[in-house]
XYZ file of C-alpha atoms in Angstrom:
672
model
C 8.903 5.020 -9.101
C 11.508 3.571 -11.392
C 10.752 2.139 -14.298
C 11.980 -1.431 -13.009
C 9.786 -1.000 -9.948
C 6.760 -0.315 -12.163
C 7.552 -3.468 -13.909
C 7.856 -5.566 -11.453
C 4.384 -4.590 -9.898
C 2.845 -4.857 -13.412
C 4.331 -8.293 -14.118
C 3.090 -9.239 -10.837
C -0.439 -7.950 -11.402
C -0.198 -9.509 -15.066
C 0.459 -12.891 -13.611
C -2.166 -13.077 -11.798
C -4.849 -11.859 -14.259
C -3.624 -14.516 -16.749
C -3.761 -17.462 -14.187
C -6.487 -16.530 -13.059
C -7.864 -16.398 -17.223
C -6.642 -19.885 -17.298
C -8.085 -21.245 -14.428
C -11.331 -19.855 -15.863
C -11.146 -21.406 -18.670
C -10.292 -24.490 -17.819
C -12.801 -24.788 -15.726
C -15.521 -24.463 -18.153
C -13.626 -26.859 -20.732
C -14.178 -29.546 -17.710
C -17.624 -28.881 -18.283
C -17.964 -29.996 -21.716
C -15.723 -32.970 -21.116
C -18.155 -35.292 -19.111
C -20.719 -37.694 -20.480
C -22.969 -36.245 -20.900
C -21.662 -32.682 -20.975
C -22.754 -30.482 -18.532
C -22.411 -27.811 -20.842
C -23.666 -28.063 -24.439
C -21.956 -26.666 -27.490
C -18.558 -25.162 -28.808
C -16.556 -22.878 -26.954
C -13.230 -21.230 -28.267
C -10.551 -21.005 -25.642
C -7.742 -18.613 -25.439
C -4.886 -20.658 -23.541
C -1.673 -19.302 -24.681
C -3.329 -15.927 -25.462
C -4.073 -14.691 -22.396
C -1.237 -12.105 -21.909
C -2.418 -9.926 -25.156
C -6.066 -9.097 -23.755
C -4.701 -8.784 -19.928
C -1.380 -6.371 -21.357
C -2.727 -4.581 -24.058
C -6.045 -3.068 -21.861
C -3.620 -1.544 -18.994
C -2.320 0.644 -21.856
C -5.874 2.087 -22.642
C -8.094 4.123 -21.035
C -11.147 2.865 -19.250
C -13.459 4.066 -22.032
C -11.512 2.781 -24.980
C -14.091 0.336 -26.561
C -13.203 -3.338 -27.434
C -14.834 -5.836 -29.971
C -13.232 -8.916 -30.228
C -13.515 -12.426 -32.265
C -15.414 -15.774 -30.525
C -12.242 -16.112 -28.872
C -12.576 -13.197 -26.859
C -13.105 -14.596 -22.915
C -9.849 -12.837 -22.059
C -11.057 -9.746 -23.336
C -14.312 -9.687 -22.103
C -12.330 -10.270 -18.269
C -9.894 -7.828 -19.383
C -12.478 -5.185 -20.448
C -13.786 -5.157 -16.463
C -17.105 -7.152 -17.149
C -17.930 -8.969 -14.020
C -16.139 -12.683 -14.478
C -18.977 -14.917 -12.943
C -21.446 -13.149 -15.482
C -19.247 -13.733 -17.926
C -18.815 -17.597 -16.819
C -22.342 -18.087 -16.465
C -23.241 -17.035 -19.960
C -20.509 -19.471 -21.192
C -22.170 -21.896 -19.759
C -26.040 -20.646 -20.533
C -26.947 -19.370 -17.645
C -29.962 -17.252 -16.754
C -27.197 -15.262 -14.521
C -25.155 -14.665 -17.686
C -24.174 -11.427 -19.129
C -26.926 -12.058 -21.843
C -28.952 -14.737 -20.244
C -27.729 -17.756 -21.736
C -28.582 -16.245 -25.066
C -25.757 -15.558 -26.791
C -23.284 -18.378 -25.076
C -19.412 -18.451 -25.754
C -18.943 -17.050 -28.558
C -21.337 -14.170 -29.286
C -21.376 -12.431 -25.676
C -21.943 -8.660 -25.879
C -22.477 -5.995 -23.300
C -22.513 -2.342 -25.910
C -23.990 -0.754 -22.621
C -20.219 -1.245 -21.398
C -16.777 -0.654 -22.890
C -16.888 -4.556 -24.155
C -19.047 -4.244 -27.474
C -18.911 -8.041 -27.911
C -17.300 -10.840 -29.388
C -18.140 -11.865 -33.018
C -18.596 -15.666 -34.395
C -18.216 -14.217 -37.917
C -14.813 -14.440 -38.285
C -13.712 -10.929 -39.269
C -17.043 -9.190 -39.327
C -16.161 -7.229 -35.845
C -13.699 -4.992 -37.971
C -16.511 -2.745 -39.867
C -18.332 -3.002 -36.162
C -15.149 -1.066 -34.828
C -15.277 1.240 -37.352
C -18.625 2.299 -37.042
C -17.784 2.742 -33.481
C -14.780 5.122 -33.782
C -16.944 7.174 -36.109
C -19.715 7.613 -33.528
C -17.388 8.583 -30.747
C -15.404 10.781 -33.187
C -18.602 12.655 -34.051
C -19.415 12.788 -30.169
C -15.873 14.699 -29.633
C -14.437 11.685 -27.757
C -10.977 10.477 -28.346
C -11.495 7.256 -27.276
C -9.332 4.320 -29.074
C -11.170 1.374 -30.340
C -9.768 -2.002 -30.248
C -10.630 -4.941 -32.438
C -9.336 -8.456 -32.301
C -9.286 -11.115 -35.294
C -7.338 -14.350 -35.548
C -4.895 -14.837 -38.112
C -7.047 -16.707 -40.528
C -9.610 -13.282 -40.724
C -6.733 -11.864 -42.469
C -8.009 -13.710 -45.964
C -11.604 -12.587 -45.252
C -12.793 -9.650 -47.314
C -14.649 -7.770 -44.708
C -11.042 -7.319 -42.930
C -9.807 -5.549 -46.227
C -12.999 -3.170 -46.181
C -12.421 -2.633 -42.559
C -9.059 -1.467 -43.116
C -9.481 0.435 -46.192
C -12.575 2.691 -44.393
C -10.355 2.851 -41.121
C -7.154 4.311 -43.488
C -9.636 6.886 -45.571
C -11.432 8.001 -42.947
C -8.244 7.895 -40.466
C -10.166 6.136 -37.508
C -8.693 5.614 -34.248
C -8.826 2.013 -34.315
C -6.294 -0.900 -33.393
C -6.365 -4.102 -35.331
C -5.157 -6.717 -33.524
C -3.788 -9.967 -34.877
C -3.568 -12.926 -32.404
C -1.759 -15.159 -34.620
C -1.260 -18.154 -33.064
C -0.260 -20.093 -36.345
C -3.398 -21.794 -36.839
C -6.360 -21.115 -39.324
C -8.695 -23.165 -37.354
C -7.601 -26.614 -38.339
C -5.409 -25.603 -41.306
C -1.895 -24.320 -40.396
C -1.366 -20.558 -40.957
C 1.896 -20.984 -43.365
C -0.421 -22.854 -45.815
C -2.675 -20.223 -46.499
C -0.097 -16.903 -46.380
C 2.950 -16.390 -48.536
C 4.409 -13.940 -45.948
C 6.390 -14.770 -42.891
C 4.359 -11.444 -41.491
C 0.805 -10.821 -41.569
C 1.310 -7.344 -40.489
C 2.978 -6.441 -43.518
C -0.042 -5.919 -45.349
C -1.117 -3.212 -43.457
C 1.170 -1.124 -45.389
C -1.020 -1.502 -48.339
C -3.521 0.355 -46.963
C -1.183 2.925 -45.878
C -1.551 1.460 -42.039
C 1.442 1.593 -39.449
C 1.873 -2.062 -38.532
C 4.136 -4.355 -36.280
C 4.683 -7.822 -35.550
C 5.328 -8.492 -31.586
C 5.803 -11.050 -28.953
C 2.296 -11.741 -27.889
C 3.832 -13.663 -24.832
C 5.440 -10.591 -23.424
C 3.607 -8.427 -21.306
C 5.761 -5.255 -21.158
C 6.457 -5.684 -25.245
C 2.266 -5.980 -25.668
C 1.850 -3.063 -22.722
C 4.029 -0.536 -24.595
C 3.178 -1.816 -28.161
C -0.554 -0.965 -27.285
C 0.131 2.406 -25.643
C 2.112 3.942 -28.650
C -0.670 2.383 -31.118
C -3.103 4.403 -28.769
C -0.986 7.731 -28.756
C -1.022 7.107 -32.543
C -4.595 7.090 -32.913
C -5.311 9.766 -30.513
C -3.113 12.245 -32.360
C -5.276 12.078 -35.227
C -3.108 10.085 -37.399
C -5.386 7.031 -37.746
C -5.298 3.381 -37.341
C -2.876 1.038 -36.526
C -2.541 -3.083 -37.145
C -0.597 -5.100 -34.545
C 0.395 -8.819 -35.260
C 0.750 -10.540 -31.744
C 2.484 -13.932 -32.174
C 1.070 -16.875 -29.462
C 0.915 -20.173 -29.317
C -2.141 -22.188 -29.214
C -2.048 -24.586 -26.505
C -5.466 -26.187 -26.789
C -7.591 -27.330 -29.940
C -9.518 -24.823 -32.253
C -12.693 -25.714 -30.070
C -13.320 -27.601 -26.830
C -14.238 -30.911 -28.520
C -10.813 -30.688 -31.044
C -8.507 -33.506 -30.264
C -5.911 -31.808 -32.726
C -5.685 -35.422 -34.651
C -3.987 -33.241 -37.436
C -1.493 -31.410 -35.528
C 2.475 -32.542 -35.524
C 3.885 -33.316 -31.919
C 6.519 -30.902 -32.534
C 3.977 -28.170 -32.991
C 2.685 -28.785 -29.821
C 5.669 -29.038 -28.106
C 7.015 -25.570 -29.369
C 3.961 -24.135 -28.360
C 4.139 -25.719 -24.875
C 7.766 -24.045 -24.364
C 6.247 -20.443 -25.180
C 3.454 -20.968 -22.548
C 3.109 -17.632 -21.213
C 2.268 -18.459 -17.624
C 5.336 -20.716 -17.650
C 7.455 -18.026 -19.019
C 5.759 -15.126 -16.789
C 6.469 -17.170 -13.541
C 10.088 -17.770 -14.855
C 10.911 -14.034 -15.475
C 9.325 -13.338 -11.733
C 11.461 -15.586 -10.177
C 14.718 -14.827 -12.266
C 14.214 -11.385 -11.782
C 13.894 -11.779 -8.165
C 10.402 -10.207 -8.130
C 8.585 -13.096 -6.262
C 9.696 -16.489 -5.216
C 8.695 -20.154 -6.576
C 6.674 -20.367 -3.571
C 5.090 -17.132 -3.521
C 4.577 -17.370 -7.604
C 2.982 -21.108 -6.718
C 0.775 -19.720 -4.250
C -0.186 -16.695 -6.378
C -1.472 -19.445 -8.941
C -3.495 -21.691 -6.749
C -5.176 -18.646 -5.399
C -6.496 -18.190 -9.012
C -7.321 -21.503 -9.264
C -9.257 -21.887 -6.409
C -11.276 -18.644 -6.990
C -12.285 -19.860 -10.629
C -13.089 -23.140 -9.412
C -15.514 -21.503 -6.709
C -16.986 -19.421 -9.604
C -17.824 -22.377 -11.515
C -19.628 -24.109 -8.830
C -21.400 -20.921 -8.002
C -22.203 -20.624 -11.338
C -23.829 -24.459 -11.980
C -25.865 -23.982 -9.050
C -27.541 -21.107 -11.018
C -30.760 -21.409 -12.893
C -30.473 -22.545 -16.710
C -32.933 -19.788 -18.177
C -36.798 -19.868 -18.492
C -38.380 -21.176 -21.478
C -40.516 -17.814 -20.767
C -37.636 -15.928 -21.916
C -36.920 -17.470 -25.322
C -39.287 -15.286 -26.730
C -37.304 -12.360 -25.866
C -38.220 -9.259 -28.648
C -35.939 -8.977 -31.515
C -37.539 -5.357 -32.243
C -39.671 -2.975 -30.235
C -42.983 -1.986 -31.300
C -43.407 1.543 -29.896
C -44.805 4.811 -30.917
C -41.436 6.696 -32.390
C -40.126 9.514 -30.279
C -40.367 13.113 -32.232
C -41.921 16.589 -32.276
C -45.182 17.388 -33.650
C -44.815 19.640 -36.882
C -46.977 21.771 -38.563
C -47.618 20.304 -41.836
C -46.523 21.616 -45.223
C -48.074 20.429 -48.531
C -45.480 20.414 -51.748
C -45.906 18.320 -54.910
C -42.538 16.898 -55.955
C -40.597 14.213 -57.066
C -40.224 10.950 -55.383
C -36.327 11.580 -55.184
C -36.926 15.153 -54.243
C -38.933 14.061 -51.351
C -36.472 11.569 -50.388
C -33.651 14.293 -50.264
C -36.203 16.475 -48.112
C -36.515 13.494 -45.867
C -33.006 13.156 -45.513
C -32.047 17.115 -44.922
C -34.918 16.852 -42.332
C -33.236 14.081 -40.168
C -29.596 15.773 -40.421
C -31.124 19.360 -39.743
C -33.371 18.036 -36.208
C -30.487 15.419 -35.166
C -26.824 15.934 -35.041
C -26.644 12.241 -34.522
C -27.753 11.943 -38.069
C -25.020 10.922 -40.234
C -25.598 10.076 -44.352
C -22.828 7.943 -46.231
C -22.492 5.872 -49.006
C -20.499 5.404 -52.128
C -20.907 8.705 -53.976
C -23.172 10.018 -51.554
C -21.243 12.838 -50.201
C -19.628 15.378 -52.850
C -21.816 14.571 -56.062
C -24.856 13.268 -53.636
C -25.604 10.048 -54.939
C -26.038 8.567 -58.434
C -29.931 9.314 -58.088
C -29.089 12.669 -56.473
C -30.848 11.888 -53.484
C -28.385 13.413 -51.080
C -27.667 16.714 -53.717
C -26.182 19.459 -51.509
C -26.594 17.808 -48.058
C -22.602 17.505 -48.299
C -22.155 21.102 -48.766
C -24.610 21.888 -46.188
C -24.106 19.705 -43.285
C -19.916 19.285 -43.957
C -18.013 16.124 -44.768
C -18.176 14.756 -40.760
C -21.929 13.923 -41.568
C -22.340 13.465 -44.729
C -19.682 11.680 -46.634
C -18.596 9.221 -49.608
C -16.999 5.549 -48.544
C -14.866 2.919 -50.669
C -16.821 1.087 -52.952
C -17.032 -1.603 -49.818
C -20.707 -2.644 -48.711
C -19.220 -4.910 -45.712
C -17.327 -1.781 -44.420
C -21.081 0.422 -44.999
C -23.534 -1.813 -43.130
C -21.119 -2.939 -40.326
C -19.953 0.725 -39.935
C -23.160 1.545 -39.183
C -24.232 -1.272 -36.855
C -21.241 0.109 -34.976
C -22.238 3.387 -35.317
C -25.399 2.731 -34.234
C -24.139 1.044 -31.351
C -22.151 3.994 -30.170
C -24.754 6.355 -30.151
C -24.966 7.681 -33.804
C -27.989 7.413 -36.079
C -26.443 6.063 -39.271
C -28.521 6.139 -42.784
C -26.292 4.908 -45.105
C -27.391 3.859 -49.057
C -26.636 0.717 -50.781
C -26.614 2.044 -54.334
C -28.491 -1.254 -55.754
C -30.739 -3.523 -53.638
C -28.642 -6.392 -55.416
C -25.570 -5.095 -53.866
C -26.959 -5.836 -50.094
C -25.825 -9.518 -50.737
C -22.076 -8.622 -50.997
C -22.671 -7.683 -47.228
C -25.674 -9.294 -46.081
C -24.222 -10.704 -43.119
C -23.993 -7.209 -41.305
C -27.940 -7.162 -41.448
C -28.320 -10.285 -40.772
C -25.745 -11.889 -38.626
C -25.105 -8.613 -36.929
C -27.694 -5.794 -36.561
C -30.685 -8.280 -36.297
C -29.162 -10.040 -33.079
C -28.650 -7.360 -30.745
C -31.750 -6.484 -29.355
C -32.056 -9.826 -28.555
C -29.091 -10.965 -27.794
C -28.422 -7.982 -25.323
C -32.501 -8.175 -23.673
C -33.121 -5.375 -25.092
C -30.313 -3.243 -23.345
C -29.124 -2.603 -26.636
C -30.090 -1.856 -30.233
C -29.217 -0.856 -33.515
C -31.137 2.498 -34.645
C -30.022 2.421 -38.525
C -31.522 2.829 -41.854
C -30.504 1.148 -45.158
C -31.886 3.139 -47.635
C -31.889 0.849 -51.305
C -33.728 0.775 -54.732
C -34.825 -2.434 -56.727
C -36.672 -3.321 -59.489
C -36.602 -3.603 -63.074
C -36.123 -0.784 -65.579
C -35.561 -0.548 -69.438
C -32.099 -1.722 -70.098
C -31.346 -3.053 -66.386
C -29.096 -6.169 -66.422
C -29.995 -9.330 -63.900
C -27.682 -8.047 -61.020
C -29.409 -4.685 -60.979
C -32.929 -5.623 -61.519
C -33.899 -8.096 -58.392
C -36.460 -7.642 -55.736
C -35.128 -8.671 -52.702
C -37.807 -7.666 -50.207
C -38.790 -11.409 -49.001
C -35.277 -12.055 -48.154
C -35.257 -9.399 -45.692
C -38.992 -9.428 -44.195
C -38.071 -13.292 -43.477
C -35.150 -11.940 -40.841
C -36.701 -11.312 -37.152
C -34.902 -8.192 -35.930
C -35.268 -6.010 -39.334
C -38.014 -3.764 -40.495
C -38.749 -3.793 -43.707
C -40.402 -0.725 -45.963
C -41.248 -0.283 -49.498
C -42.275 3.427 -50.701
C -44.748 3.028 -53.487
C -45.356 7.010 -53.537
C -43.509 10.249 -53.419
C -45.236 10.984 -50.131
C -44.567 7.602 -48.897
C -40.963 7.943 -50.151
C -40.598 11.141 -47.618
C -42.989 9.477 -44.792
C -41.521 5.873 -45.004
C -37.783 7.055 -44.847
C -38.557 9.548 -41.779
C -40.253 6.803 -39.654
C -37.453 4.632 -40.140
C -35.236 6.866 -39.015
C -37.054 7.529 -35.887
C -37.395 3.590 -35.422
C -35.325 1.889 -32.203
C -34.225 -1.072 -34.735
C -32.736 -1.451 -38.012
C -34.710 -0.798 -40.918
C -34.017 -1.127 -44.585
C -36.160 1.368 -46.954
C -36.760 -0.183 -50.377
C -37.389 2.421 -53.245
C -37.906 2.220 -56.919
C -35.469 3.698 -59.143
C -38.251 3.608 -61.629
C -40.440 5.991 -59.961
C -38.078 8.590 -58.762
C -39.350 10.888 -61.422
C -42.933 10.922 -60.398
C -44.385 13.109 -58.764
C -47.022 13.453 -56.080
C -48.288 15.819 -52.968
C -46.150 15.234 -50.030
C -46.452 15.923 -46.757
C -43.126 17.059 -45.652
C -43.349 17.877 -41.968
C -46.053 15.843 -39.806
C -45.216 13.470 -36.229
C -43.218 10.686 -37.413
C -45.578 7.587 -37.631
C -44.750 4.269 -36.627
C -43.542 1.464 -38.193
C -45.916 -1.217 -39.846
C -48.829 0.602 -41.080
C -50.222 0.000 -44.399
C -52.746 2.720 -46.760
C -55.836 1.405 -48.509
C -55.607 3.885 -51.510
C -58.994 2.538 -52.855
C -61.961 0.895 -50.768
C -63.875 -1.991 -52.410
C -66.083 -4.907 -51.866
C -65.607 -7.253 -54.649
C -62.136 -7.885 -54.672
C -59.114 -6.733 -52.362
C -55.806 -6.221 -54.389
C -52.836 -6.508 -51.783
C -49.869 -4.965 -53.165
C -46.496 -2.911 -52.355
C -43.442 -1.110 -54.159
C -43.614 -0.638 -58.030
C -47.142 -2.593 -58.276
C -49.151 -0.146 -56.041
C -49.329 2.129 -59.079
C -50.499 -0.533 -61.563
C -53.016 -1.477 -59.068
C -54.591 1.363 -58.568
C -55.030 2.144 -62.478
C -55.884 -1.565 -62.555
C -58.929 -1.065 -59.926
C -60.338 2.067 -62.117
C -60.293 -0.098 -65.040
C -62.158 -2.735 -62.808
C -64.447 -0.356 -61.582
C -65.614 0.909 -64.985
C -66.510 -2.227 -65.801
C -68.698 -2.609 -62.288
C -66.078 -4.504 -60.344
C -65.198 -2.729 -56.954
C -62.165 -3.513 -56.046
C -59.910 -2.357 -53.285
C -56.320 -1.364 -53.483
C -54.369 -2.075 -50.074
C -50.525 -0.644 -49.918
C -48.802 -2.496 -47.239
C -45.984 -0.367 -47.264
C -44.363 -2.111 -44.375
C -43.684 -6.094 -44.927
C -42.146 -6.308 -41.461
C -43.726 -5.589 -39.273
C -47.274 -6.424 -41.246
C -49.858 -4.397 -40.521
C -52.253 -7.758 -40.038
C -55.276 -5.311 -38.845
C -55.302 -3.546 -42.283
C -55.015 -6.816 -44.269
C -58.087 -8.509 -42.537
C -60.193 -5.820 -43.100
C -59.940 -5.179 -46.932
C -60.389 -8.824 -47.203
C -63.153 -9.453 -44.870
C -64.883 -6.481 -46.912
C -64.179 -7.987 -49.887
C -65.647 -11.447 -49.014
C -62.639 -13.547 -48.918
C -61.584 -12.909 -52.557
C -58.036 -11.519 -52.783
C -55.720 -10.940 -55.513
C -52.002 -10.595 -54.342
C -49.775 -8.753 -56.833
C -45.671 -7.900 -56.567
C -42.913 -7.745 -58.636
C -40.864 -10.466 -57.177
C -40.673 -13.607 -58.531
C -43.455 -16.005 -57.374
C -42.030 -18.906 -55.419
C -41.122 -17.565 -51.753
C -42.213 -14.710 -52.693
C -43.796 -12.207 -50.118
C -47.071 -12.543 -51.341
C -47.064 -16.723 -50.493
C -46.360 -15.246 -46.379
C -49.737 -13.135 -47.136
C -51.768 -16.239 -48.698
C -50.376 -18.524 -45.714
C -51.414 -15.836 -43.168
C -54.819 -15.211 -44.877
C -55.589 -18.734 -44.666
C -54.015 -19.126 -40.724
C -56.174 -15.848 -39.926
C -59.355 -15.858 -41.634
C -60.030 -19.971 -43.246
C -61.986 -20.701 -40.692
C -64.699 -17.589 -40.800
C -64.845 -17.364 -44.321
C -64.209 -19.308 -47.818
C -61.022 -17.556 -49.246
C -60.264 -17.365 -53.279
C -56.487 -16.004 -53.626
C -54.398 -15.410 -56.807
C -51.136 -14.397 -57.203
C -49.959 -11.731 -59.773
C -46.122 -11.652 -60.203
C -42.916 -12.099 -62.017
C -42.712 -15.849 -62.762
C -39.507 -17.687 -61.707
C -37.008 -16.721 -63.652
C -34.043 -13.998 -64.271
C -34.745 -10.730 -65.411
C -33.259 -9.637 -68.881
C -32.051 -6.478 -70.006
C -34.308 -5.875 -73.075
C -37.447 -3.818 -72.467
C -39.310 -6.025 -74.549
C -38.119 -9.456 -72.763
C -39.024 -7.551 -69.408
C -42.480 -6.728 -70.197
C -43.229 -10.379 -71.255
C -42.221 -11.074 -67.655
C -43.318 -8.271 -65.152
C -46.605 -7.863 -64.202
C -48.702 -5.104 -65.389
C -52.248 -3.456 -65.096
C -53.680 -5.926 -68.160
C -52.679 -9.010 -65.830
C -53.730 -7.592 -62.603
C -56.953 -6.665 -64.355
C -57.381 -10.250 -66.203
C -56.727 -11.914 -63.051
C -58.947 -10.025 -61.069
C -61.478 -10.905 -63.722
C -60.977 -14.398 -63.183
C -61.214 -14.554 -59.859
C -64.588 -12.337 -59.935
C -66.171 -13.558 -62.793
C -66.065 -9.982 -64.157
C -66.603 -9.167 -67.713
C -64.089 -6.430 -68.000
C -63.910 -3.898 -70.866
C -60.743 -4.262 -72.849
C -58.036 -1.248 -72.227
C -58.283 1.432 -75.176
C -54.394 0.861 -75.886
C -52.925 -2.168 -74.754
C -50.639 -1.900 -72.137
C -46.584 -2.224 -72.200
């Protein structure tokens, strides 16, 4: 078969595909233009950009994954998803890919090659890195395509992804679909470069700017980039120049857009240009071109009618699970009791996970060769190799985003964010990405990743290295949050999180790292959400977690010496919360409760505990509740200033005495 004949067949096929995609999007756009609209919300349509997905994926294999931006309908169809299910999702029908939970801008099917769209600009790039990393670990030679718009090239997450992919030589093709507009702003106003692809040079990534309306150029360029990746040479960057035929979204009347720009875009309409080439090259007649296009338009019209006749989602389906509350899968191991420090127990848990599950990977800043700033990963790089334990650039978004992608692709990532304060730099990847996936996919996919971090004030730590952030994370459905207060729990909770099918954040406390205790270093993994009663008591229940557990136990012992019987409940998990354990200790204590945490008072998780107790027990018994917390201020570095702000044993004892009316014997030495 000659190359010329191959190209003739290819162009004929591409014309049919882009004709269908144009008609497909015209149909769904029409549904939003009536009053009232038949489909609510925004749609970001790809008119003018159809050639890029349709031609690009002909150059890749059917197992090469795709992650795309919110203008991704064409990529979804090109990746092989059922067009009717795609349209139904756009139209928010129960028959849609995600049952109407995702809509136009966020549909996903991670159980297929179409990992999904992303409505957060640039966020998919780091996820794509994780997918590529997991596939390489599995011995697969797939290539991951990830698309962004031109405006996303100014997003920090995109730069982090390119740095990460370059350093790890990941088989990723970064695709910029440059339509000349960064939403409602001309791209030329936002960049001092004629070609956005030149930025790839800064990362050592081969790049090219190509015509995104020429199917043969697109196909051949992607074929070259895929070959480069499969040869182990790392990522590529392709900037595809395309016209924007319609507005940024379905309600955009483009009042800001010059007429000349619209005319230029219309002149570069790929549907028109490919049709002209088919006729001029004698591949199809004008009548055949018109018939092909009409056939696709009729197919799209019939599909839209079927979709709109399909049912809308039932309200009963609104409460799809955001996490799976199930016993972890894992073998029962013979327990061994050893005394070790808190940080040694963390290391032992990480070692056990790496040894027992070859899908486990461990990474973060300084986690590899040096073993981590706190030595949590010491010797693990040496013993398990650089593909499974490794250092990353200082790029928290890339760390968390790649963990999302790796987990979606079958790996079991455990990543470290060195200080909890730094999670805010990349909170998107936890809140907008990891937390959503089980719900949006209706449980078909999940993200079994673990984020290790540490928090809390220690002498000399500044206000950017001392915050307690558990309430932020526990507020978000879809994330499980644990805080380890003892060496035993630093081991047990980490292993429970690693066995869990959903994203877990395990918060440690560097102030506790040197403390020692008995650790059961081998046993069956426990489920998430189990609290622990450290001390029974009938006069007052001290409910606490994290750094305040030790102080609360000491306070309870002092109270006992004065005849006040205080229980101490360590919640351990704030999400899911062990409500039964909480209610049991409060009932036993006659409704007298002291909630103690290091975080500031307003909006702290203690407020949630108080509200929950009133909701669940308020009609059953009178409640008397106090909170002992840090005040609503920032944490200073000076130890003397910290001591004035943070909860301690004396403050807990005083609050308990006030709550119960107990007369407490003063401590022999003032608490520091």
